[in-house]
GROMACS .gro file of N, CA and C in nm:
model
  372
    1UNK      N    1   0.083  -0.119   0.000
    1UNK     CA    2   0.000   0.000   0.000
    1UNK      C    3   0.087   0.125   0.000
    2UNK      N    4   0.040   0.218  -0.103
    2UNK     CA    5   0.089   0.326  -0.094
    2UNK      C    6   0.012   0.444  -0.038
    3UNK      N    7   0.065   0.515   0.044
    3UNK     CA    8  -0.030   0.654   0.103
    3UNK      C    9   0.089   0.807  -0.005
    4UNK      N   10  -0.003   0.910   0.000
    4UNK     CA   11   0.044   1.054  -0.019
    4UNK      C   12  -0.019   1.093   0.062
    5UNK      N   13   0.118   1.192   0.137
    5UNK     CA   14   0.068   1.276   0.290
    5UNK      C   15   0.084   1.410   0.205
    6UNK      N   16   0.027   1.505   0.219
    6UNK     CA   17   0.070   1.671   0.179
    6UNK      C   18   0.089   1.725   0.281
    7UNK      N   19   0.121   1.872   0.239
    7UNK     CA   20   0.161   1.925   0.359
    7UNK      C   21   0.178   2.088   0.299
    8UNK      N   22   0.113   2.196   0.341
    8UNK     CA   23   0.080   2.307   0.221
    8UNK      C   24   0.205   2.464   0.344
    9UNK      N   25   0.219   2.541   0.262
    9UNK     CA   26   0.260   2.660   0.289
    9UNK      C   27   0.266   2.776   0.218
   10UNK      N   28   0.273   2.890   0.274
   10UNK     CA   29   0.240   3.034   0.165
   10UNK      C   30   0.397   3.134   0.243
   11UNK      N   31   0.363   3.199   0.104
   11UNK     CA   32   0.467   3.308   0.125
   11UNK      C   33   0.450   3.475   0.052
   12UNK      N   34   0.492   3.577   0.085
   12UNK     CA   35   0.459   3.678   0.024
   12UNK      C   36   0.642   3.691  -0.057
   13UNK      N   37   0.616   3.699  -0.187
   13UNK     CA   38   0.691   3.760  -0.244
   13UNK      C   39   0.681   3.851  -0.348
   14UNK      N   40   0.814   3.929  -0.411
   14UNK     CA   41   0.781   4.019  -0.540
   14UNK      C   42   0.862   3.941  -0.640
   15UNK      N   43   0.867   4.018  -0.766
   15UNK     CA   44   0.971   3.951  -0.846
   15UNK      C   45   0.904   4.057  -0.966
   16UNK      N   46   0.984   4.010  -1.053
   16UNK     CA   47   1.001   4.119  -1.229
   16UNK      C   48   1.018   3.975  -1.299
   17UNK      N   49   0.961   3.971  -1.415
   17UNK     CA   50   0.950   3.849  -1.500
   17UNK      C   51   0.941   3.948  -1.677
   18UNK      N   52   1.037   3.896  -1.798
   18UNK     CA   53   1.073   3.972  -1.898
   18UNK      C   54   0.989   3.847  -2.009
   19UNK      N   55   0.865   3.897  -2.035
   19UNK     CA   56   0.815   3.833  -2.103
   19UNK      C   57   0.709   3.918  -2.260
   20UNK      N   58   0.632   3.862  -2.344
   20UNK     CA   59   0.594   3.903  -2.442
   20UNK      C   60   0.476   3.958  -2.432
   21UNK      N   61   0.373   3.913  -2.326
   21UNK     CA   62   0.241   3.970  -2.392
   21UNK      C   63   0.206   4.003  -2.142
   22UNK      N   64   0.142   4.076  -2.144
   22UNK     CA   65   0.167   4.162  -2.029
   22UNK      C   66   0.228   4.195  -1.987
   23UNK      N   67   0.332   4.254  -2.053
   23UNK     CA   68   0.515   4.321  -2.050
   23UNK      C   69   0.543   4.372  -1.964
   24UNK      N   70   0.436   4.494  -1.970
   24UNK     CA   71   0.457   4.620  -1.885
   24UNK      C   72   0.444   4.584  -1.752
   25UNK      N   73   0.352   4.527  -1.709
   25UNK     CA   74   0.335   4.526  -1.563
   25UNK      C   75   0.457   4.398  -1.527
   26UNK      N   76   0.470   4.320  -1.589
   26UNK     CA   77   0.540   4.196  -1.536
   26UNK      C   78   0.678   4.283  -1.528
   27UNK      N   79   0.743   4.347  -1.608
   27UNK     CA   80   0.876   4.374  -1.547
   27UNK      C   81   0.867   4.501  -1.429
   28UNK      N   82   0.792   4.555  -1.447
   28UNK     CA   83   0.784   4.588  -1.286
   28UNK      C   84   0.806   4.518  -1.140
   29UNK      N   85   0.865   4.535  -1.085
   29UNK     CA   86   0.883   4.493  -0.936
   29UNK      C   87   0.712   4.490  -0.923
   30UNK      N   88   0.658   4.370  -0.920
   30UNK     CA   89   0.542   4.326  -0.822
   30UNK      C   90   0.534   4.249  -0.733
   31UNK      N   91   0.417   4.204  -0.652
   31UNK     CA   92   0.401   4.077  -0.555
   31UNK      C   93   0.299   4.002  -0.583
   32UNK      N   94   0.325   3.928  -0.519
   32UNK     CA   95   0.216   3.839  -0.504
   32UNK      C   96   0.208   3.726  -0.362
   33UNK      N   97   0.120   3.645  -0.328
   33UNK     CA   98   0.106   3.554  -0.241
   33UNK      C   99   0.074   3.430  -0.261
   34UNK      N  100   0.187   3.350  -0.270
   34UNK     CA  101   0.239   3.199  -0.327
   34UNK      C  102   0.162   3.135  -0.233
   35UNK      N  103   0.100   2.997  -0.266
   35UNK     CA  104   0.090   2.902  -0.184
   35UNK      C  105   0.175   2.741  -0.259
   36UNK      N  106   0.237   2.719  -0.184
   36UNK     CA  107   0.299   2.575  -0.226
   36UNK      C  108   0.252   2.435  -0.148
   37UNK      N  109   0.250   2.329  -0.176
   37UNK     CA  110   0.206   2.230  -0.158
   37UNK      C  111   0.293   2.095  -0.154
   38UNK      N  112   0.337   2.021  -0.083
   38UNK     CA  113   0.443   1.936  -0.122
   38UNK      C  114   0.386   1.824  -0.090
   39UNK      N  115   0.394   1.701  -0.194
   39UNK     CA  116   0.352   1.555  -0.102
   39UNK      C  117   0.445   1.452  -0.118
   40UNK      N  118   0.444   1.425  -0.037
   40UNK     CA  119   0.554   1.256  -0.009
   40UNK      C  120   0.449   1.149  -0.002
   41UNK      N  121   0.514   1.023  -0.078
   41UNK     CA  122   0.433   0.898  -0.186
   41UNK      C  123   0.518   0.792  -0.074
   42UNK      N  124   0.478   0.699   0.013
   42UNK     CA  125   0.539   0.579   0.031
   42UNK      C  126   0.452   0.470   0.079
   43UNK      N  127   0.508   0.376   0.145
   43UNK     CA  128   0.454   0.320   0.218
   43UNK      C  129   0.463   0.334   0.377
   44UNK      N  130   0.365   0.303   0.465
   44UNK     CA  131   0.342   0.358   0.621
   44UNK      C  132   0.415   0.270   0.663
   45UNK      N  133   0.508   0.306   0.761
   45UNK     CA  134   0.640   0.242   0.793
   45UNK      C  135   0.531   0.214   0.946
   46UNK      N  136   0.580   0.031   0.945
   46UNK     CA  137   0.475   0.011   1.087
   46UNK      C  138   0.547   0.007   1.170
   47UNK      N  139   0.631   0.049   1.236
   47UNK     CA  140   0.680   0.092   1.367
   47UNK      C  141   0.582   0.252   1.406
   48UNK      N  142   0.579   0.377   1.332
   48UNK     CA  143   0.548   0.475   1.346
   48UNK      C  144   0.405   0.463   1.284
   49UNK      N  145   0.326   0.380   1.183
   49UNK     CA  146   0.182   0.444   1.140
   49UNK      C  147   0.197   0.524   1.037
   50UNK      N  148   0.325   0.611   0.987
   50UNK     CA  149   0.341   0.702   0.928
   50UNK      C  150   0.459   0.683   0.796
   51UNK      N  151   0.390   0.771   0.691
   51UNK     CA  152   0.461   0.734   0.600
   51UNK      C  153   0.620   0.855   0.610
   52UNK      N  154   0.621   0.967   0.658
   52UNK     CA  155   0.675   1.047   0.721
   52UNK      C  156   0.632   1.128   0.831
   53UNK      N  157   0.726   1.210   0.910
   53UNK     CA  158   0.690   1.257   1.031
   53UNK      C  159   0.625   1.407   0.994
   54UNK      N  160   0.505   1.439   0.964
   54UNK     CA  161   0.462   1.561   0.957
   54UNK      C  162   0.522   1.643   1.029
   55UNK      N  163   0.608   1.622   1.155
   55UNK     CA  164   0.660   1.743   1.223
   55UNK      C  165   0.835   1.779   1.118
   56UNK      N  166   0.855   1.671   1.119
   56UNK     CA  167   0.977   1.723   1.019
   56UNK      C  168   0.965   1.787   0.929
   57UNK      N  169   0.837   1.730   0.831
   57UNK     CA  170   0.818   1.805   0.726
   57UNK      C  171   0.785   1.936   0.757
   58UNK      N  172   0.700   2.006   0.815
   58UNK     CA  173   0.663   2.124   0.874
   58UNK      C  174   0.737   2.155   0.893
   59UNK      N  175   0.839   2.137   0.947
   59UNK     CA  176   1.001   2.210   0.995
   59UNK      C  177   1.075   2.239   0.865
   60UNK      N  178   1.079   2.148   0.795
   60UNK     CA  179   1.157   2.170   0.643
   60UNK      C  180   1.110   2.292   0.542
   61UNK      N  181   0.955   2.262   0.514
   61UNK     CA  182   0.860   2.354   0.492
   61UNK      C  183   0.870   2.509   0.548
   62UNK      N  184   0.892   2.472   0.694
   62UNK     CA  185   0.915   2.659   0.741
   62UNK      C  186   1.059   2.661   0.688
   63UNK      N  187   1.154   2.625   0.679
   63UNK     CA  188   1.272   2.667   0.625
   63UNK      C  189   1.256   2.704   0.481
   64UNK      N  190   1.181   2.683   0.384
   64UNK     CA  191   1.191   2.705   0.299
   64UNK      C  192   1.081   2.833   0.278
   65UNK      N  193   0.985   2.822   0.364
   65UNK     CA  194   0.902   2.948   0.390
   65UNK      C  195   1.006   3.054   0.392
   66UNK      N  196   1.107   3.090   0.499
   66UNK     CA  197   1.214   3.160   0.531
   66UNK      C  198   1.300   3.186   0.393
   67UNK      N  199   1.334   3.114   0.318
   67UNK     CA  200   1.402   3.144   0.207
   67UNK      C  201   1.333   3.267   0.113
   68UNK      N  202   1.243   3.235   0.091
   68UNK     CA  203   1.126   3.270   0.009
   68UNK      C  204   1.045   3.402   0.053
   69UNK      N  205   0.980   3.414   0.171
   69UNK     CA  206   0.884   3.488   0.206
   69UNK      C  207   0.944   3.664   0.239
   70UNK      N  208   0.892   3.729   0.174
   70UNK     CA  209   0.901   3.854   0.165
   70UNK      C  210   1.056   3.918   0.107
   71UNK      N  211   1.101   3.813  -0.039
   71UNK     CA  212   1.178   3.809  -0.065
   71UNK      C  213   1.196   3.899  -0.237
   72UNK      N  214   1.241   3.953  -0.246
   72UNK     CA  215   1.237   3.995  -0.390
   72UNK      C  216   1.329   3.838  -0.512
   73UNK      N  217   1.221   3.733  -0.540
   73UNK     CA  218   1.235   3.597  -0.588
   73UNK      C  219   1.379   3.577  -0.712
   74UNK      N  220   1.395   3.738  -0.774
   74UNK     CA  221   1.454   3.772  -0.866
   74UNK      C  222   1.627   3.698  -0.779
   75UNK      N  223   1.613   3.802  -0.687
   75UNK     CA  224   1.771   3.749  -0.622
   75UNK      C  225   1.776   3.595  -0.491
   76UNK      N  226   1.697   3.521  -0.493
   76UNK     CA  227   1.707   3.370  -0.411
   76UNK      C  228   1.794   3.312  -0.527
   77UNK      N  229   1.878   3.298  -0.474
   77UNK     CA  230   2.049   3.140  -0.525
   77UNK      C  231   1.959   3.029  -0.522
   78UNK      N  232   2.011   2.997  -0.695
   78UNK     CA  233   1.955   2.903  -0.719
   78UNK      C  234   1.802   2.904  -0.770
   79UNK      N  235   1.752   2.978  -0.765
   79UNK     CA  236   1.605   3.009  -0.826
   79UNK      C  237   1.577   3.046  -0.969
   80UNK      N  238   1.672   3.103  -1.013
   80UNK     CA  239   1.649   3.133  -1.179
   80UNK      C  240   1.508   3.249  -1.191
   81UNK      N  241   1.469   3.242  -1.340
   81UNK     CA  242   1.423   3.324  -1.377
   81UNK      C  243   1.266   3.275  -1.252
   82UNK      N  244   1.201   3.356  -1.163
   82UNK     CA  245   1.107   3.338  -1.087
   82UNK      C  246   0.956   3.295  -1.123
   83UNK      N  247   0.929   3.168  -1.176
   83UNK     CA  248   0.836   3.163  -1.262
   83UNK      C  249   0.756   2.997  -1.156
   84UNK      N  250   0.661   2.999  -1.193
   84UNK     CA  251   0.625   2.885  -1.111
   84UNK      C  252   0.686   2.761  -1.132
   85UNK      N  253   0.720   2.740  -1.240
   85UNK     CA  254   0.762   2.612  -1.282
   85UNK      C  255   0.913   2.573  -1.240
   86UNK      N  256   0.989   2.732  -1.189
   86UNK     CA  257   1.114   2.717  -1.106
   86UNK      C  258   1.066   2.697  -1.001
   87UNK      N  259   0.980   2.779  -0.971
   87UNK     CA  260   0.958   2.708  -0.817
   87UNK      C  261   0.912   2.599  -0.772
   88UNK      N  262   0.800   2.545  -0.843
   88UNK     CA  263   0.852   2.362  -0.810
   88UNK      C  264   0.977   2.308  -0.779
   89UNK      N  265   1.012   2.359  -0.914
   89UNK     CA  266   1.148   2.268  -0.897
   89UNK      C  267   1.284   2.319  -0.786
   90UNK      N  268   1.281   2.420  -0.738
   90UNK     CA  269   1.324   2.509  -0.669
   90UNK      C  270   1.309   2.404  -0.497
   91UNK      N  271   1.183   2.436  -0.497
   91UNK     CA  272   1.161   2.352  -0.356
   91UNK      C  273   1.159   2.197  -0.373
   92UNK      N  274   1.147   2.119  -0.503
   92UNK     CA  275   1.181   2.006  -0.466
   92UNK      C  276   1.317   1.956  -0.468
   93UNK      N  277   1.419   2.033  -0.492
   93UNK     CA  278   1.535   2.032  -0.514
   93UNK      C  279   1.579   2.091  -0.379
   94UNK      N  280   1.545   2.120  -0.285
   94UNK     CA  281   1.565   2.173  -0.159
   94UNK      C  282   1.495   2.053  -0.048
   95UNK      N  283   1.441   1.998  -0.134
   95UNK     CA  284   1.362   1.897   0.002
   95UNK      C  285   1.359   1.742  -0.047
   96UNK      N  286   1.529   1.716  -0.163
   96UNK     CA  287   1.508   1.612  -0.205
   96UNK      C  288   1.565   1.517  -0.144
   97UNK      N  289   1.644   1.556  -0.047
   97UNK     CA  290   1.705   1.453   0.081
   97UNK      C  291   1.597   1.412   0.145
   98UNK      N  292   1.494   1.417   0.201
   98UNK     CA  293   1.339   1.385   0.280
   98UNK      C  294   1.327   1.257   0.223
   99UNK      N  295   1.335   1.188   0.356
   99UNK     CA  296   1.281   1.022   0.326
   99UNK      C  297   1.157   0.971   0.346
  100UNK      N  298   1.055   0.926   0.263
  100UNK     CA  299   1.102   0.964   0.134
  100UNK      C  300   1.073   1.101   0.057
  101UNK      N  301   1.168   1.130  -0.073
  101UNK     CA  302   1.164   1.239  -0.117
  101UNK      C  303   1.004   1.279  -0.170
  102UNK      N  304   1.016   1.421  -0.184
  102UNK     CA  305   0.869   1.448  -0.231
  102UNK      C  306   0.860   1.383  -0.366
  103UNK      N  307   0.712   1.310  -0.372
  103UNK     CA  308   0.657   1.291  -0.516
  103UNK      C  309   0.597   1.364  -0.625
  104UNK      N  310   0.554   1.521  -0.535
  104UNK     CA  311   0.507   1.650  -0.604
  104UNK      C  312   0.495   1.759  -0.524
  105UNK      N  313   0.509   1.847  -0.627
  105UNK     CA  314   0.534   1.984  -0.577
  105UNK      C  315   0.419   2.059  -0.695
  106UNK      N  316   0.367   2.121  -0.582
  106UNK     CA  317   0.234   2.239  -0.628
  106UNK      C  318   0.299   2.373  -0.626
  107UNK      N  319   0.264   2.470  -0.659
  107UNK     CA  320   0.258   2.583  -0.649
  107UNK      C  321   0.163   2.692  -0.775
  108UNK      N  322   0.132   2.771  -0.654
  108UNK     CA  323   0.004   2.802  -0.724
  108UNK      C  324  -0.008   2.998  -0.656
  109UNK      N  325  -0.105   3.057  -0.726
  109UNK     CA  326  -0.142   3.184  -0.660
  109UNK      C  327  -0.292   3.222  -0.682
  110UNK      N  328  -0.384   3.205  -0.558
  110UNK     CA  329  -0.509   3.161  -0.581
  110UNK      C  330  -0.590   3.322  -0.640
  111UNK      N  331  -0.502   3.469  -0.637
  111UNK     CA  332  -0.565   3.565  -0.722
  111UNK      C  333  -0.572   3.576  -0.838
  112UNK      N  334  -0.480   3.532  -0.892
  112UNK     CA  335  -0.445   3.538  -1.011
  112UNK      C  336  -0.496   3.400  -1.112
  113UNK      N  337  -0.529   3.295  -1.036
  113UNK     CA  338  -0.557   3.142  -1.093
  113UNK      C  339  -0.482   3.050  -1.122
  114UNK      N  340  -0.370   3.081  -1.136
  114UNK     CA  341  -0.250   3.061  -1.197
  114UNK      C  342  -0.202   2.937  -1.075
  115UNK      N  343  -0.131   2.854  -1.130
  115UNK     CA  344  -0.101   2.687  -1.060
  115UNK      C  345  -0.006   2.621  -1.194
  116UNK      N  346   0.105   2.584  -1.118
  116UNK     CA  347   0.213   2.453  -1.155
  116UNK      C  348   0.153   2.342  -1.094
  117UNK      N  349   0.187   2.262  -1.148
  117UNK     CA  350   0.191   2.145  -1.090
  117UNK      C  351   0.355   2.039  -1.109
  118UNK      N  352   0.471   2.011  -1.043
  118UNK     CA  353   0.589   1.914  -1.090
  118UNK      C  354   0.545   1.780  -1.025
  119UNK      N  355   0.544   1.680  -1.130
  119UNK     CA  356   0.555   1.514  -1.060
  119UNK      C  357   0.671   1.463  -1.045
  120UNK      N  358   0.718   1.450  -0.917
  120UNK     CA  359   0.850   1.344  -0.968
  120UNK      C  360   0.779   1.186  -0.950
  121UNK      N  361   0.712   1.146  -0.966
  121UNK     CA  362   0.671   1.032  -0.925
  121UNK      C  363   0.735   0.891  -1.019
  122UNK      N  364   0.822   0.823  -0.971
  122UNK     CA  365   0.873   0.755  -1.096
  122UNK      C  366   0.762   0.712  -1.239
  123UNK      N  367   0.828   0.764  -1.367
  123UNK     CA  368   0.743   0.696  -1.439
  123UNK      C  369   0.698   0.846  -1.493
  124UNK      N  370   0.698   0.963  -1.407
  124UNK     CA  371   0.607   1.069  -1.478
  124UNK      C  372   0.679   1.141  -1.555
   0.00000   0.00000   0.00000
């Protein structure tokens, strides 16, 4: 049996993005308010009930909250051009030591509508 546990967090950031068709406003310094989502895929290890320790994860999660939150996204090491689809990969590449590693990474901004979705799930 396999379980997926999630485990969600938000952050306020700005960023400038150099693109073709809403130009003007995107290279402006704006913000917005990220929510990310991470889930780990295993099996429930029967000593614990649990497929990971939600408190770790939550701990990992606020560290990466900290990276991120009220950050101008343009200058975070290692982040690249600030676009959702870095940021998946951004935080699963930050939380890929986690046993086991995440199977997906969300990120999304619920004003705007706008949502990534990255699978690492073998096979995807």
């Amino acid at each position: 049996m396999q379980f997926t546990v999630h485990q969600r967090f938000f952050f306020d950031a700005a960023h400038t993005l150099q693109r073709e068709i809403e130009a003007a406003g995107s290279r402006r310094i704006h913000g917005h308010t990220y929510h990310a989502e991470v889930a780990v895929r295993g099996p429930r290890d029967p000593a614990t009930g649990m497929v990971i320790d939600l408190g770790h994860l939550r701990a990992r999660l606020q560290e990466m909250r900290e990276r991120l939150d009220h950050h101008l996204l343009d200058e975070v090491p290692g982040l690249g051009t600030p676009t959702l689809e870095n940021l998946c990969l951004f935080i699963a590449r930050a939380l890929s030591d986690l046993q086991p590693a995440p199977s997906q990474v969300r990120v999304w901004r619920d004003a705007m509508g706008d949502a990534c979705t990255l699978d690492l799930s073998p096979g995807a």
